[in-house]
mmCIF file of C-alpha atoms in Angstrom:
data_model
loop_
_atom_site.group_PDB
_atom_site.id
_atom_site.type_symbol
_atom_site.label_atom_id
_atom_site.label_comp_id
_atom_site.label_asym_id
_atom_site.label_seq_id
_atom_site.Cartn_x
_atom_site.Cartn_y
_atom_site.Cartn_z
ATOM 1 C CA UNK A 1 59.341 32.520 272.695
ATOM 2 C CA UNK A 2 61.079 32.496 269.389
ATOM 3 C CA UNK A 3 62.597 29.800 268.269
ATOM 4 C CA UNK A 4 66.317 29.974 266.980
ATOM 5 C CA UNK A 5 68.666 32.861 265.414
ATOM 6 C CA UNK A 6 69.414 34.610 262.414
ATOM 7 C CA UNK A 7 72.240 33.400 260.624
ATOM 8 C CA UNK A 8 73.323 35.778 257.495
ATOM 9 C CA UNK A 9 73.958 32.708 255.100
ATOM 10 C CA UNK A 10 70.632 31.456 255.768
ATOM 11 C CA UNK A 11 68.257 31.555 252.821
ATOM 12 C CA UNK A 12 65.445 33.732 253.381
ATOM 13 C CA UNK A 13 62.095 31.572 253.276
ATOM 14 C CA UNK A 14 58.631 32.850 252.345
ATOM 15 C CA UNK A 15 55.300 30.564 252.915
ATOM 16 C CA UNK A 16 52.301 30.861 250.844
ATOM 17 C CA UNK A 17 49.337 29.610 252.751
ATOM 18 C CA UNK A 18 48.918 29.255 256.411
ATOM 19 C CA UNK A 19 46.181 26.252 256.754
ATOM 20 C CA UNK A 20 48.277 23.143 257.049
ATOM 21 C CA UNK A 21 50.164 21.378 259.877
ATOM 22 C CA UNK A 22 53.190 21.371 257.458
ATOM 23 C CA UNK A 23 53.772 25.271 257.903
ATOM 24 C CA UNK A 24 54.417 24.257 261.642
ATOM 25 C CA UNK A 25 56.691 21.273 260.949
ATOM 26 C CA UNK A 26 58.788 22.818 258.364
ATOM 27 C CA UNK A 27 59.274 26.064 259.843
ATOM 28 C CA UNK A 28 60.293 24.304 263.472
ATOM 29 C CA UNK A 29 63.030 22.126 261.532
ATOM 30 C CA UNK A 30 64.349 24.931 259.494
ATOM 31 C CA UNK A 31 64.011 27.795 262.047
ATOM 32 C CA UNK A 32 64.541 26.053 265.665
ATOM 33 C CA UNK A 33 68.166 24.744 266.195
ATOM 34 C CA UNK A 34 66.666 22.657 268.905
ATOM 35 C CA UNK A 35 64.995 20.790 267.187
ATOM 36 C CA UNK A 36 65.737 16.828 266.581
ATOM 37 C CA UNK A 37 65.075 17.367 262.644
ATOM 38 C CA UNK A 38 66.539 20.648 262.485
ATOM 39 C CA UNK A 39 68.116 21.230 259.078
ATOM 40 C CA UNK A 40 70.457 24.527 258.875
ATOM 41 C CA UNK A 41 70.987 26.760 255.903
ATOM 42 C CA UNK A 42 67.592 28.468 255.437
ATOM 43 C CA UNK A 43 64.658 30.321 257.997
ATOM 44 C CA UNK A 44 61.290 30.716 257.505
ATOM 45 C CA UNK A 45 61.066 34.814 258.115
ATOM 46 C CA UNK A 46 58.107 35.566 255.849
ATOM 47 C CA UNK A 47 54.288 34.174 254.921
ATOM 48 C CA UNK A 48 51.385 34.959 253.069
ATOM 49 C CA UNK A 49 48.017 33.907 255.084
ATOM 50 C CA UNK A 50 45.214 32.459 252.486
ATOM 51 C CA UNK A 51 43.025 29.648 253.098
ATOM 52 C CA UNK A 52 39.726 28.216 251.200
ATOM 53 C CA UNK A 53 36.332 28.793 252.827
ATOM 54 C CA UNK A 54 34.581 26.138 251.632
ATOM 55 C CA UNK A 55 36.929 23.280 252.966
ATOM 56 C CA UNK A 56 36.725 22.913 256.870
ATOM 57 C CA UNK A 57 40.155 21.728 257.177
ATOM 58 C CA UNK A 58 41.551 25.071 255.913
ATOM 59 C CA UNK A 59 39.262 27.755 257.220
ATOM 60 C CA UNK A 60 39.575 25.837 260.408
ATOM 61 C CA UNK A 61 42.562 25.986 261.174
ATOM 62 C CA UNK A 62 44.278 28.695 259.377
ATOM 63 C CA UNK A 63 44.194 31.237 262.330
ATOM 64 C CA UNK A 64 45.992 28.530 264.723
ATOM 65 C CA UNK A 65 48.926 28.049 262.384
ATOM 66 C CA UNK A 66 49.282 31.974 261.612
ATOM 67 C CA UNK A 67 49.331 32.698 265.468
ATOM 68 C CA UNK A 68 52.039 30.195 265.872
ATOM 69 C CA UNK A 69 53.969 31.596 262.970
ATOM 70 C CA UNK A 70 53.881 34.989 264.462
ATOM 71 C CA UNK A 71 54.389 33.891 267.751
ATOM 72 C CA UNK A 72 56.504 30.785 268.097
ATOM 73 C CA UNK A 73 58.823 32.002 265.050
ATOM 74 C CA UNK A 74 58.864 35.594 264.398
ATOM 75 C CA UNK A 75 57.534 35.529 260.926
ATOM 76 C CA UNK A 76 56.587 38.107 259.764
ATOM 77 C CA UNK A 77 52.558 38.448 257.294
ATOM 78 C CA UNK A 78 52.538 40.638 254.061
ATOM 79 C CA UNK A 79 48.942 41.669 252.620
ATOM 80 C CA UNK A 80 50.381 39.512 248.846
ATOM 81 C CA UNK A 81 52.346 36.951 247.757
ATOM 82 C CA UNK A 82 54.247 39.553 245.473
ATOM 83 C CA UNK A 83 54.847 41.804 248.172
ATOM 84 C CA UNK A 84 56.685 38.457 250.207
ATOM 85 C CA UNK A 85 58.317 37.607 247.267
ATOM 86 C CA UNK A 86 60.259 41.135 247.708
ATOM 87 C CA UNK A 87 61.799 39.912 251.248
ATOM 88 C CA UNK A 88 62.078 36.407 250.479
ATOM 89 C CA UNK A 89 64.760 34.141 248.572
ATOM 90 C CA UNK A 90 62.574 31.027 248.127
ATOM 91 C CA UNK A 91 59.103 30.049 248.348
ATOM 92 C CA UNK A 92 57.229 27.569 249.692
ATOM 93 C CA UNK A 93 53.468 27.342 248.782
ATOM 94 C CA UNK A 94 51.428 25.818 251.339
ATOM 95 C CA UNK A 95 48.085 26.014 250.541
ATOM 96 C CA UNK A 96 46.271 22.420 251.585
ATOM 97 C CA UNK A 97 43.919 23.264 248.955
ATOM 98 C CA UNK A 98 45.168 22.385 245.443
ATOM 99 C CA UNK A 99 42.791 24.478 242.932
ATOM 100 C CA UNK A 100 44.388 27.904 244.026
ATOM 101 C CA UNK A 101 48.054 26.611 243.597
ATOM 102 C CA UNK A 102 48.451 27.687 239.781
ATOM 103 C CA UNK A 103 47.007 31.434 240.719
ATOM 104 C CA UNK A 104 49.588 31.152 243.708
ATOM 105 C CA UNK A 105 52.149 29.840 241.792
ATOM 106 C CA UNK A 106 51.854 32.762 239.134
ATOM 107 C CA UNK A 107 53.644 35.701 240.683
ATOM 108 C CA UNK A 108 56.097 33.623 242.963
ATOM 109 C CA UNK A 109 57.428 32.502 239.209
ATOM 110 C CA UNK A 110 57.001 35.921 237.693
ATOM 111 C CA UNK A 111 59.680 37.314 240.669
ATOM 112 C CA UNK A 112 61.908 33.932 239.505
ATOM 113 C CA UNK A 113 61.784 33.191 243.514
ATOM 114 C CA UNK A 114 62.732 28.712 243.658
ATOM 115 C CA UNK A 115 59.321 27.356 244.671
ATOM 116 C CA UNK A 116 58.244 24.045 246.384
ATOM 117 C CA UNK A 117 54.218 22.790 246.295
ATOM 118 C CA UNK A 118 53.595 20.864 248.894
ATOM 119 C CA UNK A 119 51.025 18.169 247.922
ATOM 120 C CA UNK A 120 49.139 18.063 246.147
ATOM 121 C CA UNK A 121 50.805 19.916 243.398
ATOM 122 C CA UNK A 122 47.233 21.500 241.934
ATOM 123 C CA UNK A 123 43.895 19.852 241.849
ATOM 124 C CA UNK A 124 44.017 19.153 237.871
ATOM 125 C CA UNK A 125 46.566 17.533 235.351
ATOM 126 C CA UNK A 126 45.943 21.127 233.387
ATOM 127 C CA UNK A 127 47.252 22.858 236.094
ATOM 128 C CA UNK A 128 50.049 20.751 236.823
ATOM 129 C CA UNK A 129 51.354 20.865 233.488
ATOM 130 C CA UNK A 130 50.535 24.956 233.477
ATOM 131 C CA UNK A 131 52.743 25.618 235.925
ATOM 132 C CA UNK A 132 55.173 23.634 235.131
ATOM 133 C CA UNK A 133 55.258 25.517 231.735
ATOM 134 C CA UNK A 134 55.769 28.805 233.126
ATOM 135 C CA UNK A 135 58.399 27.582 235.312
ATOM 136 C CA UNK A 136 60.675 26.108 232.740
ATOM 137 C CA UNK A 137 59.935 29.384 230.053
ATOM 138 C CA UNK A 138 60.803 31.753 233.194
ATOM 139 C CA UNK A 139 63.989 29.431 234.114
ATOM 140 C CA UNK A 140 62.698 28.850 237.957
ATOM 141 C CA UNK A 141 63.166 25.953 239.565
ATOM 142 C CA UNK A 142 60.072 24.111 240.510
ATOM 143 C CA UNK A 143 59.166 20.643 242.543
ATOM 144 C CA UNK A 144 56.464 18.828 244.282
ATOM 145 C CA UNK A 145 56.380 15.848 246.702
ATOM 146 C CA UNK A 146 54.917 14.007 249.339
ATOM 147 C CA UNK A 147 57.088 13.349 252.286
ATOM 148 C CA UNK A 148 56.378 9.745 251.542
ATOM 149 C CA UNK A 149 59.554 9.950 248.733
ATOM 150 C CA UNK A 150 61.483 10.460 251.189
ATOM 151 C CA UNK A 151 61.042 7.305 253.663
ATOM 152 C CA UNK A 152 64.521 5.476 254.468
ATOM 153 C CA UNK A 153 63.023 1.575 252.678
ATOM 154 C CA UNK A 154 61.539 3.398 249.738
ATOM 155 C CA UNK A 155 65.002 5.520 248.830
ATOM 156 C CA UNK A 156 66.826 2.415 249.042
ATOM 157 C CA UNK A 157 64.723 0.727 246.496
ATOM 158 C CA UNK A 158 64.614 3.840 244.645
ATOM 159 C CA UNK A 159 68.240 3.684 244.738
ATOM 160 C CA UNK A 160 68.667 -0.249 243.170
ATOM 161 C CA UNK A 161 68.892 -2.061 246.326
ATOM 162 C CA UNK A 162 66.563 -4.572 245.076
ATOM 163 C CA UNK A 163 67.591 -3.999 241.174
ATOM 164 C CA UNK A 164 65.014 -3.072 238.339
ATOM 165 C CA UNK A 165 61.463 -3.206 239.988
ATOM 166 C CA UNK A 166 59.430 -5.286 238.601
ATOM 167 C CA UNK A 167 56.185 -5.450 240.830
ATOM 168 C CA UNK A 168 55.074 -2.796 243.915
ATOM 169 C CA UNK A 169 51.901 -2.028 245.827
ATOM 170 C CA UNK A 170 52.240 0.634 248.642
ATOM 171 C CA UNK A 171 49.188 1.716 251.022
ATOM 172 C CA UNK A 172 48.084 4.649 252.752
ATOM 173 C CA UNK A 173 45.172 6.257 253.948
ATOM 174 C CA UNK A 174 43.278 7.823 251.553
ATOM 175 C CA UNK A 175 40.487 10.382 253.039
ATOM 176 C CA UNK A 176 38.740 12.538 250.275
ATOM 177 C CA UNK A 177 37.630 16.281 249.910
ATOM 178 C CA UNK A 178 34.836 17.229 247.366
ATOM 179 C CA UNK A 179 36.563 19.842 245.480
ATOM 180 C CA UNK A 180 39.148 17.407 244.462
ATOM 181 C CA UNK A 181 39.068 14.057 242.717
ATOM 182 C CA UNK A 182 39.446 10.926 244.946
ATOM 183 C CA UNK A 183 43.502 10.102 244.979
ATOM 184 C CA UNK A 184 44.389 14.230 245.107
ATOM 185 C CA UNK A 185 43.753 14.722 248.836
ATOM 186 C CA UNK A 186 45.240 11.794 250.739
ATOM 187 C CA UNK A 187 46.095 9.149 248.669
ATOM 188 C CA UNK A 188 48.344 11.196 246.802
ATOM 189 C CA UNK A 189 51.251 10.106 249.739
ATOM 190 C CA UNK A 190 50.824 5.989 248.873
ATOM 191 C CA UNK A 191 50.883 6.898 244.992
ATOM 192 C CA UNK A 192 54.293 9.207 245.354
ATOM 193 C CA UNK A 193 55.538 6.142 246.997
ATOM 194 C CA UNK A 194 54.685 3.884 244.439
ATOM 195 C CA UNK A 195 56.215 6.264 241.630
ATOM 196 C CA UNK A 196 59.772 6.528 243.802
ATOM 197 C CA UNK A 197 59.931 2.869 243.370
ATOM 198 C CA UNK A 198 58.383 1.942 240.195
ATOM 199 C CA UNK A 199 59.543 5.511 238.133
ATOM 200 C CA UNK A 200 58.064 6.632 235.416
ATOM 201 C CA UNK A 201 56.542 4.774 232.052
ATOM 202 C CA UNK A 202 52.826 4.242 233.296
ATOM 203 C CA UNK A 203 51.285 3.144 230.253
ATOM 204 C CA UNK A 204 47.117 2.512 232.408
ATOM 205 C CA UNK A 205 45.324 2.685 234.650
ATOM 206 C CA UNK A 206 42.155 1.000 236.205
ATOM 207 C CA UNK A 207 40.227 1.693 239.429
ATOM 208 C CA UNK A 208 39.057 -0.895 241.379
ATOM 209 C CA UNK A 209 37.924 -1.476 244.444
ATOM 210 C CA UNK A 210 39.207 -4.424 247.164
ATOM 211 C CA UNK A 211 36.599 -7.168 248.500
ATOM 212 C CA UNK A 212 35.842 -5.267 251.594
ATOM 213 C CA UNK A 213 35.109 -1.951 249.494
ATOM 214 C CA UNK A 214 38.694 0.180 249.538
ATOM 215 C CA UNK A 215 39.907 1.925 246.937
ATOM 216 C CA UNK A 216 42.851 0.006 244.453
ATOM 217 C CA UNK A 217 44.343 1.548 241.703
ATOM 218 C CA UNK A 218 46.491 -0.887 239.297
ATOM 219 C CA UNK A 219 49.101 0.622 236.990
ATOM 220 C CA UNK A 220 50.729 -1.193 233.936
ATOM 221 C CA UNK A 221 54.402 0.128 233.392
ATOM 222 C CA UNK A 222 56.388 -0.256 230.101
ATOM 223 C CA UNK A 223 58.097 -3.601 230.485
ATOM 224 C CA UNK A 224 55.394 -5.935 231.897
ATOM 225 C CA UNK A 225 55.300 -4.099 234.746
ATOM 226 C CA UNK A 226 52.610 -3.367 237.900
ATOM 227 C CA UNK A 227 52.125 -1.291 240.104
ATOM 228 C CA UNK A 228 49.375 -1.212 242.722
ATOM 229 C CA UNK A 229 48.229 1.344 245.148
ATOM 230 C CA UNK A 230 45.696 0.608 247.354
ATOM 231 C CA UNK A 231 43.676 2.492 250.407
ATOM 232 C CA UNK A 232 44.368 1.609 254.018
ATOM 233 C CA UNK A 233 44.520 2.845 257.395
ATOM 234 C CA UNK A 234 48.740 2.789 257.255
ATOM 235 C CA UNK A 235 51.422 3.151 255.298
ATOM 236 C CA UNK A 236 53.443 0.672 253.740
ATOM 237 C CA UNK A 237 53.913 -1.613 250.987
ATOM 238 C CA UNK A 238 55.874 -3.917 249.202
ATOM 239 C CA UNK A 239 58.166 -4.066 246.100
ATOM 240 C CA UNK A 240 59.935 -6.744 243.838
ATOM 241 C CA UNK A 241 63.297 -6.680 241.911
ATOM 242 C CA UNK A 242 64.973 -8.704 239.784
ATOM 243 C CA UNK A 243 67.440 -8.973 242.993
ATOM 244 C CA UNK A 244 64.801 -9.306 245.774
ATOM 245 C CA UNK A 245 62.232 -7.798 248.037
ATOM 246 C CA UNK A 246 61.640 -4.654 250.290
ATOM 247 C CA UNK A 247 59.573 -3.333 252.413
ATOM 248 C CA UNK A 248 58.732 0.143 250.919
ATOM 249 C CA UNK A 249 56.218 3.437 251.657
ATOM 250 C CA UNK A 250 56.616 3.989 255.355
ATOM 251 C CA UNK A 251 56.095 7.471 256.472
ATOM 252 C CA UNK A 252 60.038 8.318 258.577
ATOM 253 C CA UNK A 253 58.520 12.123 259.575
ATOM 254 C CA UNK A 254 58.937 15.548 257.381
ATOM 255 C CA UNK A 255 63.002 15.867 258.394
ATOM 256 C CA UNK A 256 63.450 14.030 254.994
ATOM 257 C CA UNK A 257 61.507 15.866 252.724
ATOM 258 C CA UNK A 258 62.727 19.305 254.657
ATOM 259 C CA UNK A 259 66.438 18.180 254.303
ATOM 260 C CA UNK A 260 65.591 17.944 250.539
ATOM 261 C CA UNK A 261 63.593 20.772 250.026
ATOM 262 C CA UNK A 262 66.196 22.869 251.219
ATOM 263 C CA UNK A 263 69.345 21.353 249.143
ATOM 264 C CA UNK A 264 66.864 22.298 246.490
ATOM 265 C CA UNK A 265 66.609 25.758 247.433
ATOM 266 C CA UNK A 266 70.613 25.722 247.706
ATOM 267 C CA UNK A 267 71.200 24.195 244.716
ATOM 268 C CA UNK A 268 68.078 25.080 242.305
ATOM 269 C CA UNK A 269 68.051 21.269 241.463
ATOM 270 C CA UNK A 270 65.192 19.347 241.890
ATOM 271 C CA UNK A 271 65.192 16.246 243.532
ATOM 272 C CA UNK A 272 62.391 14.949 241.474
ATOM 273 C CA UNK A 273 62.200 15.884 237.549
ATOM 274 C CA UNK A 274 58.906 17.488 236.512
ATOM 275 C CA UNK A 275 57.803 14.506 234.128
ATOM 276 C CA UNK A 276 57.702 12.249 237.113
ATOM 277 C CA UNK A 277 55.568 14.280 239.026
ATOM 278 C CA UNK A 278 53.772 15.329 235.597
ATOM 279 C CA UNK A 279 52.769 10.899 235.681
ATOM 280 C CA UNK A 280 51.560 11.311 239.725
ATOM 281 C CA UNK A 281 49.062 13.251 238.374
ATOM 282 C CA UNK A 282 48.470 11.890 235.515
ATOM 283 C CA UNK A 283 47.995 8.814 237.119
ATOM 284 C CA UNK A 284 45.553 9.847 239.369
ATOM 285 C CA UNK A 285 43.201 11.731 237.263
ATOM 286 C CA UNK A 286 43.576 8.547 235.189
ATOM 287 C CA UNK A 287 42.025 6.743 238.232
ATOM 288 C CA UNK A 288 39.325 9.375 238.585
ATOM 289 C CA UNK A 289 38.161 8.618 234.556
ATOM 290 C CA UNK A 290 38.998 5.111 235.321
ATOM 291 C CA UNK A 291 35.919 5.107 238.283
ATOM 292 C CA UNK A 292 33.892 6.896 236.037
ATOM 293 C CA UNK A 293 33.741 4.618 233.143
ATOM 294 C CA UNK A 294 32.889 1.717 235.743
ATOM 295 C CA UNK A 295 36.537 0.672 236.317
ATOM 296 C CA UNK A 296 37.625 0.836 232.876
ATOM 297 C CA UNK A 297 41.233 0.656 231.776
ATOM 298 C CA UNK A 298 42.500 4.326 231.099
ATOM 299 C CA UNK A 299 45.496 5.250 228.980
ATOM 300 C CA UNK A 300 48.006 8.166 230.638
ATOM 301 C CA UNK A 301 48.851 8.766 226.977
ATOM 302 C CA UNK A 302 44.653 9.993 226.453
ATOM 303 C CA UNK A 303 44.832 11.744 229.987
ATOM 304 C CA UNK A 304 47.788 13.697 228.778
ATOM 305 C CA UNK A 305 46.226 14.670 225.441
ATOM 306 C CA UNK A 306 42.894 16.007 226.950
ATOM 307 C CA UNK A 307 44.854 17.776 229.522
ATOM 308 C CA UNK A 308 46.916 19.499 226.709
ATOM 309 C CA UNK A 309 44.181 20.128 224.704
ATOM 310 C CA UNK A 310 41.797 21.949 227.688
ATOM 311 C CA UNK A 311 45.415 24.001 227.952
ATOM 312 C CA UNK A 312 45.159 25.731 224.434
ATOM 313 C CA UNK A 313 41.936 26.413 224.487
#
């Protein structure tokens, strides 16, 4: 049965890639009015179906979570992405795997359509950093974010309830995947955390590991300060002001991030500015030079400049 109704002032929603959970969850909230995190204003009535063959998680599941799409929602498949992006108003690419995101991201731009990448935003700082180029020289409104951002503790911190953060470690499990380096596939959700609390200004980084083996990445901010992610099997965290403590990087479900995602799509205003997702990255190809070089200290600044360079070439 499909869920929900048209409604003409809805904004018309296109997916790129049909190999994550998250086409499910976003397209019940936004499509079925039944649902406990439903948000109104736009419908999911469009997708393109890609996945990668060499990652199990994608290939796997991709024909699942097109079935459902067709069947549980009504949406309807085109054979490309610039063929949706004729029938669509905004765009959300889906794609679990991060390496095709800039070739994905490409035409969605090129037909000015708002775009969301879900996590994580490509699988290189290059990337990152290309796309957001050729979304700010084509004027089209681009962001990227965990639905860790979004959790009710970590927006209140984010917001000053605690004053200027001084100190913050967040947790969260932190599987990996081949193809990307180690923080891109999983951790990606405690470091978006710690950057909603701690903001930009990352001046290092340096991988470690904790005594019983997990993965810990340490940031130095501008200011004296730290910030600490580190693997686990939950979320959560801590963080320090100059007016307290919180509890911060709890996972409160996708309604947030979906509530936000489509404000953006009304608005074409980001709820998080391209240079802090620009440092997520940055900090966590940092911590894959950082493991290489034996747990050396690694500066963003040298990250950056590498990444620039590899784009002019």
């Amino acid at each position: 049965m499909i869920a929900g109704a048209v409604c003409a002032a809805d904004l018309r929603v296109g997916i790129v890639g049909t190999d994550t959970s998250h086409v499910i969850a976003f397209t019940d909230a936004m499509n079925n009015t039944n649902s406990k995190v439903h948000v109104s204003g736009a419908r999911v009535v469009g997708a393109f179906k890609s996945c990668s063959m060499d990652i199990s998680n994608s290939f796997g599941r991709v024909e699942e979570y097109t079935r459902k799409l067709k069947e549980d929602f009504g949406v309807k498949f085109y054979d490309s992405i610039e063929e949706l992006c004729q029938n669509v108003d905004v765009v959300l690419l889906e794609s679990v795997d991060g390496r095709p995101h800039l070739a994905q991201a490409r035409p969605v731009i090129k037909a000015g359509k708002p775009l969301f990448i879900d996590k994580p935003m490509a699988s290189s700082l290059k990337d990152c950093l290309e796309i957001f180029d050729l979304a700010k020289e084509a004027k089209v409104p681009v962001f990227s974010s965990s639905g860790l951002r979004f959790g009710k503790d970590t927006q209140k911190v984010r917001k000053g309830a605690i004053g200027k953060v001084t100190y913050a470690e967040t947790q969260s499990p932190c599987s990996t995947e081949p193809h990307h380096p180690e923080l891109f596939w999983y951790g990606i959700h405690g470091v978006e955390s710690l950057f909603t609390v701690m903001g930009t200004g990352c001046v290092s980084v340096q991988r470690s590991t904790t005594p019983d083996g997990l993965i810990q990445v340490k940031g130095t901010w501008k200011g004296n300060r730290t910030g600490i992610y580190r693997e686990s099997k939950k979320y959560g965290g801590k963080a320090k002001g100059d007016k307290g403590e919180s509890p911060v990087g709890g996972f409160d479900g996708y309604g947030p991030l979906v509530v936000e995602i489509v404000k953006f799509f009304q608005t074409g205003v980001p709820p998080v500015k391209p240079a802090e997702t620009i440092e997520i990255i940055a900090f966590m190809e940092a911590a894959e030079v950082s493991k290489a070089k034996g747990g050396e200290e690694v500066l963003i600044q040298d990250v950056m400049r590498k990444a620039r360079a590899e784009l002019k070439k």
